[in-house]
mmCIF file of C-alpha atoms in Angstrom:
data_model
loop_
_atom_site.group_PDB
_atom_site.id
_atom_site.type_symbol
_atom_site.label_atom_id
_atom_site.label_comp_id
_atom_site.label_asym_id
_atom_site.label_seq_id
_atom_site.Cartn_x
_atom_site.Cartn_y
_atom_site.Cartn_z
ATOM 1 C CA MET I 17 18.049 12.935 2.315
ATOM 2 C CA LYS I 18 14.959 14.720 1.712
ATOM 3 C CA VAL I 19 11.868 12.531 0.157
ATOM 4 C CA LEU I 20 8.919 13.634 -1.201
ATOM 5 C CA VAL I 21 6.248 11.008 -0.327
ATOM 6 C CA THR I 22 2.911 11.176 -2.601
ATOM 7 C CA GLY I 23 -0.050 10.202 -0.794
ATOM 8 C CA GLY I 24 2.134 10.351 2.882
ATOM 9 C CA ALA I 25 -1.296 10.632 4.723
ATOM 10 C CA GLY I 26 -2.863 6.951 3.504
ATOM 11 C CA PHE I 27 -2.415 3.688 5.360
ATOM 12 C CA ILE I 28 1.117 2.576 4.163
ATOM 13 C CA GLY I 29 2.880 5.998 2.939
ATOM 14 C CA SER I 30 1.747 6.977 6.732
ATOM 15 C CA HIS I 31 3.874 4.283 8.067
ATOM 16 C CA THR I 32 6.624 5.223 5.294
ATOM 17 C CA CYS I 33 7.220 8.529 6.693
ATOM 18 C CA VAL I 34 7.057 7.319 10.574
ATOM 19 C CA GLN I 35 9.729 4.974 9.115
ATOM 20 C CA LEU I 36 11.618 7.384 6.915
ATOM 21 C CA MET I 37 11.550 10.613 9.862
ATOM 22 C CA SER I 38 12.813 7.970 12.469
ATOM 23 C CA ALA I 39 16.030 6.994 10.634
ATOM 24 C CA GLY I 40 16.717 10.495 10.461
ATOM 25 C CA HIS I 41 15.533 11.323 7.508
ATOM 26 C CA GLU I 42 13.424 14.738 6.152
ATOM 27 C CA VAL I 43 9.657 13.932 4.791
ATOM 28 C CA VAL I 44 7.820 16.301 2.082
ATOM 29 C CA ILE I 45 4.196 15.003 1.888
ATOM 30 C CA VAL I 46 1.846 15.459 -1.084
ATOM 31 C CA ASP I 47 -1.735 14.836 -0.255
ATOM 32 C CA ASN I 48 -5.217 15.836 -1.546
ATOM 33 C CA PHE I 49 -6.773 13.713 1.117
ATOM 34 C CA CYS I 50 -9.466 11.853 -1.261
ATOM 35 C CA ASN I 51 -9.218 8.604 1.014
ATOM 36 C CA SER I 52 -7.229 9.604 3.782
ATOM 37 C CA LYS I 53 -7.567 12.118 6.390
ATOM 38 C CA PRO I 54 -5.925 15.063 7.521
ATOM 39 C CA GLU I 55 -5.654 14.435 11.400
ATOM 40 C CA THR I 56 -3.042 11.264 10.370
ATOM 41 C CA ILE I 57 -0.334 14.169 9.839
ATOM 42 C CA GLY I 58 -0.429 14.876 13.205
ATOM 43 C CA ASN I 59 -0.585 11.318 14.697
ATOM 44 C CA ILE I 60 2.796 11.100 12.277
ATOM 45 C CA GLU I 61 4.310 13.992 13.988
ATOM 46 C CA LYS I 62 3.142 12.887 17.360
ATOM 47 C CA ILE I 63 5.099 9.400 16.700
ATOM 48 C CA VAL I 64 8.310 11.368 15.568
ATOM 49 C CA GLY I 65 8.167 13.741 17.493
ATOM 50 C CA ARG I 66 8.599 16.708 14.560
ATOM 51 C CA PRO I 67 6.674 18.283 11.863
ATOM 52 C CA VAL I 68 6.535 17.679 8.565
ATOM 53 C CA HIS I 69 6.113 19.201 5.179
ATOM 54 C CA LEU I 70 2.662 18.927 3.846
ATOM 55 C CA TYR I 71 1.159 20.228 0.532
ATOM 56 C CA ARG I 72 -3.007 19.460 0.170
ATOM 57 C CA ASN I 73 -2.527 19.372 -2.955
ATOM 58 C CA ASP I 74 -3.554 17.362 -6.296
ATOM 59 C CA LEU I 75 -0.842 15.632 -7.943
ATOM 60 C CA ARG I 76 -2.806 16.615 -11.445
ATOM 61 C CA ASP I 77 -2.023 20.481 -10.671
ATOM 62 C CA LEU I 78 1.541 20.702 -12.858
ATOM 63 C CA GLU I 79 2.187 24.707 -11.148
ATOM 64 C CA ALA I 80 1.596 23.285 -7.352
ATOM 65 C CA MET I 81 4.162 20.120 -7.873
ATOM 66 C CA ARG I 82 6.490 22.528 -9.357
ATOM 67 C CA ARG I 83 6.363 25.022 -6.321
ATOM 68 C CA VAL I 84 6.867 21.907 -4.101
ATOM 69 C CA PHE I 85 10.243 20.998 -5.647
ATOM 70 C CA ALA I 86 11.382 24.654 -6.184
ATOM 71 C CA GLU I 87 10.750 25.267 -2.183
ATOM 72 C CA HIS I 88 12.435 21.858 -1.316
ATOM 73 C CA HIS I 89 15.638 20.343 -2.887
ATOM 74 C CA ILE I 90 13.925 16.604 -3.025
ATOM 75 C CA ASP I 91 16.581 13.668 -3.219
ATOM 76 C CA ALA I 92 13.567 10.868 -4.051
ATOM 77 C CA VAL I 93 10.516 10.101 -4.024
ATOM 78 C CA ILE I 94 8.011 7.488 -3.312
ATOM 79 C CA HIS I 95 4.593 7.444 -5.218
ATOM 80 C CA PHE I 96 1.927 5.927 -3.462
ATOM 81 C CA ALA I 97 -1.089 8.453 -4.420
ATOM 82 C CA GLY I 98 -3.642 7.143 -6.502
ATOM 83 C CA LEU I 99 -7.482 5.613 -6.660
ATOM 84 C CA LYS I 100 -7.681 1.891 -5.084
ATOM 85 C CA SER I 101 -11.052 0.834 -4.968
ATOM 86 C CA VAL I 102 -11.253 -2.168 -6.907
ATOM 87 C CA PRO I 103 -15.297 -2.482 -7.487
ATOM 88 C CA GLU I 104 -14.989 1.798 -7.880
ATOM 89 C CA SER I 105 -12.497 0.860 -10.794
ATOM 90 C CA ILE I 106 -15.158 -1.336 -12.289
ATOM 91 C CA GLN I 107 -18.053 1.523 -12.304
ATOM 92 C CA LYS I 108 -15.339 4.292 -12.516
ATOM 93 C CA PRO I 109 -12.749 3.586 -15.350
ATOM 94 C CA LEU I 110 -11.930 6.979 -16.784
ATOM 95 C CA ALA I 111 -12.082 8.418 -13.086
ATOM 96 C CA TYR I 112 -9.182 5.781 -12.583
ATOM 97 C CA TYR I 113 -6.788 6.148 -15.550
ATOM 98 C CA GLU I 114 -7.115 9.569 -15.783
ATOM 99 C CA ASN I 115 -6.618 9.953 -12.365
ATOM 100 C CA ASN I 116 -3.666 7.133 -11.328
ATOM 101 C CA LEU I 117 -2.016 7.720 -14.831
ATOM 102 C CA GLY I 118 -2.294 11.473 -15.035
ATOM 103 C CA SER I 119 -0.898 12.503 -11.580
ATOM 104 C CA THR I 120 1.756 10.129 -12.204
ATOM 105 C CA PHE I 121 2.586 12.172 -15.854
ATOM 106 C CA VAL I 122 2.888 15.395 -13.973
ATOM 107 C CA LEU I 123 4.711 14.041 -10.771
ATOM 108 C CA CYS I 124 7.503 12.289 -13.454
ATOM 109 C CA GLN I 125 7.228 15.921 -15.404
ATOM 110 C CA ALA I 126 7.620 18.149 -12.293
ATOM 111 C CA MET I 127 10.419 15.699 -10.917
ATOM 112 C CA LEU I 128 12.318 15.384 -14.532
ATOM 113 C CA GLU I 129 12.203 19.935 -14.366
ATOM 114 C CA ALA I 130 13.748 19.715 -11.283
ATOM 115 C CA ASP I 131 16.464 17.144 -12.010
ATOM 116 C CA CYS I 132 15.241 14.406 -9.352
ATOM 117 C CA LYS I 133 14.777 10.765 -11.332
ATOM 118 C CA ARG I 134 14.906 8.710 -7.940
ATOM 119 C CA ILE I 135 11.419 7.148 -7.367
ATOM 120 C CA VAL I 136 10.087 4.284 -5.672
ATOM 121 C CA PHE I 137 6.639 3.201 -6.828
ATOM 122 C CA SER I 138 3.724 1.696 -4.914
ATOM 123 C CA SER I 139 2.457 -1.190 -7.026
ATOM 124 C CA SER I 140 0.394 -4.226 -6.658
ATOM 125 C CA ALA I 141 0.222 -8.009 -7.021
ATOM 126 C CA THR I 142 -2.677 -7.551 -8.933
ATOM 127 C CA VAL I 143 -0.239 -6.840 -11.744
ATOM 128 C CA TYR I 144 0.379 -11.165 -11.929
ATOM 129 C CA GLY I 145 -3.427 -11.104 -12.820
ATOM 130 C CA ASN I 146 -5.139 -14.771 -12.655
ATOM 131 C CA ASP I 147 -2.908 -16.962 -15.186
ATOM 132 C CA ASN I 148 0.390 -17.169 -13.136
ATOM 133 C CA PRO I 149 1.370 -19.927 -10.705
ATOM 134 C CA VAL I 150 2.332 -19.458 -6.917
ATOM 135 C CA PRO I 151 4.735 -18.006 -5.661
ATOM 136 C CA PHE I 152 4.635 -15.081 -7.829
ATOM 137 C CA LYS I 153 8.209 -14.311 -9.427
ATOM 138 C CA GLU I 154 9.105 -10.909 -10.174
ATOM 139 C CA GLY I 155 9.911 -11.941 -14.080
ATOM 140 C CA MET I 156 6.269 -13.395 -14.739
ATOM 141 C CA PRO I 157 4.514 -11.958 -17.388
ATOM 142 C CA THR I 158 1.876 -9.068 -15.820
ATOM 143 C CA SER I 159 -1.880 -8.689 -16.888
ATOM 144 C CA ALA I 160 -4.707 -7.126 -14.763
ATOM 145 C CA ILE I 161 -8.363 -7.734 -14.848
ATOM 146 C CA ASN I 162 -10.211 -4.714 -13.519
ATOM 147 C CA PRO I 163 -9.267 -0.696 -14.108
ATOM 148 C CA TYR I 164 -6.975 -0.506 -11.483
ATOM 149 C CA GLY I 165 -5.261 -3.443 -11.639
ATOM 150 C CA TYR I 166 -4.466 -2.562 -15.278
ATOM 151 C CA THR I 167 -3.261 1.402 -14.020
ATOM 152 C CA LYS I 168 -0.539 -0.185 -12.020
ATOM 153 C CA VAL I 169 0.437 -2.309 -15.087
ATOM 154 C CA MET I 170 0.369 0.800 -17.153
ATOM 155 C CA ILE I 171 2.045 2.591 -14.676
ATOM 156 C CA GLU I 172 4.783 -0.176 -14.468
ATOM 157 C CA GLN I 173 5.475 -0.225 -18.062
ATOM 158 C CA PHE I 174 5.745 3.524 -18.063
ATOM 159 C CA LEU I 175 8.288 4.451 -15.532
ATOM 160 C CA THR I 176 10.063 1.098 -16.993
ATOM 161 C CA ASP I 177 10.255 3.097 -20.592
ATOM 162 C CA LEU I 178 11.125 6.121 -18.850
ATOM 163 C CA SER I 179 14.338 4.763 -17.531
ATOM 164 C CA ALA I 180 15.384 2.591 -20.459
ATOM 165 C CA ALA I 181 14.881 6.034 -22.420
ATOM 166 C CA ASP I 182 17.231 7.659 -19.740
ATOM 167 C CA PRO I 183 19.645 6.039 -17.639
ATOM 168 C CA ALA I 184 20.060 8.524 -15.439
ATOM 169 C CA TRP I 185 17.047 7.390 -14.120
ATOM 170 C CA SER I 186 16.547 5.086 -10.693
ATOM 171 C CA ILE I 187 13.426 3.577 -10.335
ATOM 172 C CA CYS I 188 11.912 0.511 -8.431
ATOM 173 C CA LEU I 189 8.649 -0.685 -8.469
ATOM 174 C CA LEU I 190 7.321 -2.622 -5.039
ATOM 175 C CA ARG I 191 4.852 -4.950 -5.958
ATOM 176 C CA TYR I 192 3.416 -6.002 -2.269
ATOM 177 C CA PHE I 193 1.001 -8.432 -1.235
ATOM 178 C CA ASN I 194 -1.967 -7.570 1.562
ATOM 179 C CA PRO I 195 -0.572 -5.037 3.614
ATOM 180 C CA VAL I 196 -2.539 -5.280 7.263
ATOM 181 C CA GLY I 197 -1.467 -4.166 11.088
ATOM 182 C CA ALA I 198 -1.074 -1.051 12.416
ATOM 183 C CA HIS I 199 1.751 0.948 13.955
ATOM 184 C CA PRO I 200 2.207 -0.359 17.657
ATOM 185 C CA SER I 201 1.540 3.282 19.047
ATOM 186 C CA GLY I 202 -2.125 2.260 17.908
ATOM 187 C CA LEU I 203 -2.396 6.012 16.490
ATOM 188 C CA LEU I 204 -2.053 4.881 12.922
ATOM 189 C CA GLY I 205 -3.846 2.096 10.720
ATOM 190 C CA GLU I 206 -5.982 1.438 7.967
ATOM 191 C CA ASP I 207 -9.308 3.533 8.530
ATOM 192 C CA PRO I 208 -11.044 3.749 4.802
ATOM 193 C CA ASN I 209 -13.442 6.218 4.004
ATOM 194 C CA GLY I 210 -17.294 4.263 3.669
ATOM 195 C CA ILE I 211 -17.100 0.474 3.405
ATOM 196 C CA PRO I 212 -13.671 -0.921 3.774
ATOM 197 C CA ASN I 213 -12.988 -2.935 0.408
ATOM 198 C CA ASN I 214 -10.179 -5.045 2.679
ATOM 199 C CA LEU I 215 -11.153 -7.769 5.046
ATOM 200 C CA LEU I 216 -8.920 -6.645 8.085
ATOM 201 C CA PRO I 217 -10.436 -3.067 8.501
ATOM 202 C CA TYR I 218 -13.968 -4.946 7.866
ATOM 203 C CA VAL I 219 -12.828 -7.563 10.197
ATOM 204 C CA SER I 220 -12.077 -4.653 12.797
ATOM 205 C CA GLN I 221 -15.263 -2.612 12.283
ATOM 206 C CA VAL I 222 -16.994 -5.912 13.087
ATOM 207 C CA ALA I 223 -15.045 -6.553 15.752
ATOM 208 C CA ALA I 224 -15.036 -2.763 17.307
ATOM 209 C CA GLY I 225 -19.450 -3.193 16.964
ATOM 210 C CA LEU I 226 -19.466 -1.053 14.058
ATOM 211 C CA ARG I 227 -20.904 -3.776 11.697
ATOM 212 C CA SER I 228 -23.052 -6.722 12.402
ATOM 213 C CA GLU I 229 -20.886 -9.871 10.930
ATOM 214 C CA VAL I 230 -17.822 -10.226 8.465
ATOM 215 C CA ILE I 231 -19.153 -11.457 4.596
ATOM 216 C CA VAL I 232 -16.758 -14.044 3.217
ATOM 217 C CA TYR I 233 -16.278 -14.416 -0.249
ATOM 218 C CA GLY I 234 -16.550 -17.944 -1.068
ATOM 219 C CA ASN I 235 -16.091 -21.356 0.713
ATOM 220 C CA ASP I 236 -15.088 -23.356 -2.383
ATOM 221 C CA TYR I 237 -11.892 -22.814 -3.318
ATOM 222 C CA ASP I 238 -9.549 -25.600 -3.665
ATOM 223 C CA THR I 239 -7.639 -24.401 -0.673
ATOM 224 C CA PRO I 240 -7.599 -26.030 2.583
ATOM 225 C CA ASP I 241 -10.648 -24.696 4.779
ATOM 226 C CA GLY I 242 -12.438 -23.795 1.173
ATOM 227 C CA THR I 243 -11.272 -20.144 1.608
ATOM 228 C CA GLY I 244 -9.013 -17.492 -0.539
ATOM 229 C CA ILE I 245 -5.572 -17.744 0.417
ATOM 230 C CA ARG I 246 -3.312 -14.648 0.348
ATOM 231 C CA ASP I 247 -0.085 -13.170 1.561
ATOM 232 C CA TYR I 248 -0.777 -11.034 4.657
ATOM 233 C CA VAL I 249 1.946 -8.595 5.555
ATOM 234 C CA HIS I 250 2.699 -6.123 7.895
ATOM 235 C CA VAL I 251 2.416 -2.159 7.224
ATOM 236 C CA THR I 252 5.215 -1.713 9.260
ATOM 237 C CA ASP I 253 7.576 -4.061 7.596
ATOM 238 C CA LEU I 254 5.971 -2.609 4.342
ATOM 239 C CA ALA I 255 7.174 0.776 5.377
ATOM 240 C CA ARG I 256 11.125 -1.077 5.999
ATOM 241 C CA GLY I 257 11.062 -2.164 2.849
ATOM 242 C CA HIS I 258 10.180 1.302 1.042
ATOM 243 C CA LEU I 259 13.198 2.437 3.075
ATOM 244 C CA ALA I 260 15.461 0.028 2.028
ATOM 245 C CA ALA I 261 14.434 0.668 -1.452
ATOM 246 C CA VAL I 262 14.328 4.261 -1.436
ATOM 247 C CA GLN I 263 18.314 3.628 -0.254
ATOM 248 C CA TYR I 264 18.937 1.149 -3.236
ATOM 249 C CA VAL I 265 17.416 3.541 -5.359
ATOM 250 C CA LEU I 266 19.690 6.336 -4.450
ATOM 251 C CA GLU I 267 23.065 4.220 -4.980
ATOM 252 C CA HIS I 268 21.399 2.396 -8.563
ATOM 253 C CA ASN I 269 20.202 3.892 -11.969
ATOM 254 C CA GLY I 270 18.069 1.569 -14.059
ATOM 255 C CA THR I 271 14.441 0.147 -13.417
ATOM 256 C CA GLU I 272 13.931 -2.884 -10.528
ATOM 257 C CA ILE I 273 10.859 -4.754 -9.751
ATOM 258 C CA ILE I 274 10.979 -6.388 -6.357
ATOM 259 C CA ASN I 275 8.124 -8.274 -4.451
ATOM 260 C CA LEU I 276 7.084 -7.432 -0.714
ATOM 261 C CA GLY I 277 5.322 -10.637 0.440
ATOM 262 C CA THR I 278 6.423 -13.262 3.412
ATOM 263 C CA GLY I 279 6.133 -15.851 1.297
ATOM 264 C CA GLN I 280 2.998 -17.658 3.044
ATOM 265 C CA GLY I 281 -0.288 -17.713 2.321
ATOM 266 C CA THR I 282 -2.971 -17.391 4.851
ATOM 267 C CA SER I 283 -6.921 -18.389 4.567
ATOM 268 C CA VAL I 284 -9.675 -16.183 5.178
ATOM 269 C CA MET I 285 -10.813 -18.456 8.139
ATOM 270 C CA GLU I 286 -7.097 -18.044 9.430
ATOM 271 C CA ILE I 287 -7.301 -14.761 9.374
ATOM 272 C CA MET I 288 -10.843 -14.522 11.376
ATOM 273 C CA GLU I 289 -9.785 -17.072 13.868
ATOM 274 C CA ALA I 290 -6.361 -14.664 14.522
ATOM 275 C CA TYR I 291 -8.274 -11.482 14.865
ATOM 276 C CA SER I 292 -11.088 -13.699 17.129
ATOM 277 C CA HIS I 293 -8.061 -14.545 19.210
ATOM 278 C CA ALA I 294 -6.951 -11.241 19.282
ATOM 279 C CA CYS I 295 -9.793 -9.228 20.459
ATOM 280 C CA GLY I 296 -10.968 -11.697 22.796
ATOM 281 C CA ARG I 297 -14.227 -13.275 21.338
ATOM 282 C CA ALA I 298 -15.604 -14.805 17.914
ATOM 283 C CA LEU I 299 -16.715 -12.958 15.225
ATOM 284 C CA PRO I 300 -20.015 -13.868 13.192
ATOM 285 C CA TYR I 301 -19.586 -14.225 9.587
ATOM 286 C CA ARG I 302 -21.493 -14.874 6.690
ATOM 287 C CA ILE I 303 -20.355 -17.045 3.836
ATOM 288 C CA ALA I 304 -21.542 -15.098 0.304
ATOM 289 C CA SER I 305 -20.522 -16.309 -3.464
ATOM 290 C CA ARG I 306 -17.329 -15.466 -4.770
ATOM 291 C CA ARG I 307 -16.385 -11.935 -6.000
ATOM 292 C CA PRO I 308 -15.689 -12.114 -9.736
ATOM 293 C CA GLY I 309 -12.117 -12.593 -10.616
ATOM 294 C CA ASP I 310 -10.647 -13.436 -6.835
ATOM 295 C CA ILE I 311 -8.305 -16.333 -7.400
ATOM 296 C CA ALA I 312 -8.154 -19.040 -4.960
ATOM 297 C CA VAL I 313 -4.183 -18.317 -3.509
ATOM 298 C CA CYS I 314 -2.152 -15.245 -4.223
ATOM 299 C CA TYR I 315 0.978 -15.811 -2.305
ATOM 300 C CA ALA I 316 5.187 -13.926 -3.110
ATOM 301 C CA ASP I 317 8.650 -15.082 -3.548
ATOM 302 C CA PRO I 318 9.966 -12.590 -1.605
ATOM 303 C CA GLU I 319 13.680 -13.948 -2.107
ATOM 304 C CA LYS I 320 14.874 -10.724 -4.711
ATOM 305 C CA ALA I 321 13.859 -8.545 -1.619
ATOM 306 C CA ARG I 322 16.411 -10.183 0.606
ATOM 307 C CA SER I 323 18.788 -10.501 -2.016
ATOM 308 C CA ILE I 324 18.531 -7.014 -3.447
ATOM 309 C CA LEU I 325 17.199 -4.762 -0.720
ATOM 310 C CA GLY I 326 18.442 -7.080 2.463
ATOM 311 C CA TRP I 327 14.549 -6.841 3.845
ATOM 312 C CA GLU I 328 12.291 -9.481 4.845
ATOM 313 C CA ALA I 329 9.161 -9.749 6.683
ATOM 314 C CA GLN I 330 8.996 -9.800 10.369
ATOM 315 C CA LYS I 331 5.737 -9.980 12.270
ATOM 316 C CA ASP I 332 3.493 -13.014 11.823
ATOM 317 C CA VAL I 333 -0.564 -12.980 11.142
ATOM 318 C CA GLY I 334 -1.125 -12.850 14.938
ATOM 319 C CA GLN I 335 0.669 -9.531 15.524
ATOM 320 C CA MET I 336 -0.608 -8.271 12.555
ATOM 321 C CA CYS I 337 -4.266 -8.766 14.316
ATOM 322 C CA SER I 338 -3.207 -7.675 17.461
ATOM 323 C CA ASP I 339 -1.893 -4.185 16.181
ATOM 324 C CA SER I 340 -5.196 -3.994 13.821
ATOM 325 C CA TRP I 341 -7.308 -4.406 17.038
ATOM 326 C CA ASN I 342 -5.435 -2.055 19.078
ATOM 327 C CA PHE I 343 -5.621 0.676 16.916
ATOM 328 C CA ALA I 344 -9.319 -0.316 16.023
ATOM 329 C CA LYS I 345 -9.809 0.099 19.709
ATOM 330 C CA ASN I 346 -8.495 3.571 19.893
ATOM 331 C CA ARG I 347 -9.973 4.956 16.173
ATOM 332 C CA TYR I 348 -13.142 3.293 17.282
ATOM 333 C CA GLU I 349 -13.252 4.107 21.254
ATOM 334 C CA VAL I 350 -14.359 0.319 21.696
ATOM 335 C CA ALA I 351 -15.041 -0.197 25.756
ATOM 336 C CA PRO I 352 -13.209 -2.467 27.617
ATOM 337 C CA SER I 353 -14.713 -5.718 27.956
ATOM 338 C CA SER I 354 -15.671 -6.729 31.179
#
């Protein structure tokens, strides 16, 4: 099977490419590297021992996408590419709507012309909004509180409408929760450009000495230790989920919405404790006020993934932090502690 992976140099995309290629599939990556790094491609190839097909294209370039499909017989697409910073989306809503929606429209147009109608979309638990009770289940109403979240809601609706209009389409919308961890080789991990927006890469930079302290946003939530609780899932588990989803869309038509999460919540302070154990020292932190829009507790009901895909998360928080630290040591060349 040959799979087109948009955003394949990104955090989840790169791990999914490794998973696909390790399973014997061929991968074609399209990435413009606006929030990923070209050297990631070499690390993917180093892990799997063979080259990938890479196109340094912007998905909004229809002619470029037509060339990709003309040069390869693509069996299915996994669509990761998109701008993904919540704070930036609030500051630059036009850029987010134009990029995330526009790139998806162009991708689907190119797919349609090539008669490739099988796609797995990288969605997010953010589509559950603020008003649903935990655990989040796929049948709950969707909403959003920022432009980034609304792009996910809108793309989900667009793809659902696409398959409703043409039953030849097969679409899987994967809503995952908080991806963390890294490849056990230490060659792939979350390495954002600029200041990290997510907790684990920020913690890893503090552990590596690049930043002075972790900022904990809010310790007055209605949770056991007052800090927010999230469903953290290892990125290699997510990669396995994408492989299962691709296999599913090859065998079924219509649209399926599936959560990828552990079904368990972990607080910020519990993450701090686990990461301190992984890196061997207590990490400094500072309590700040809550961020607008953050909810107290967020975790998945993962039953549908088990029943539909035969998938469930395997790695615990300790392994997530250990692998994250292993990548950080390699990435930031941290000297061994004496």
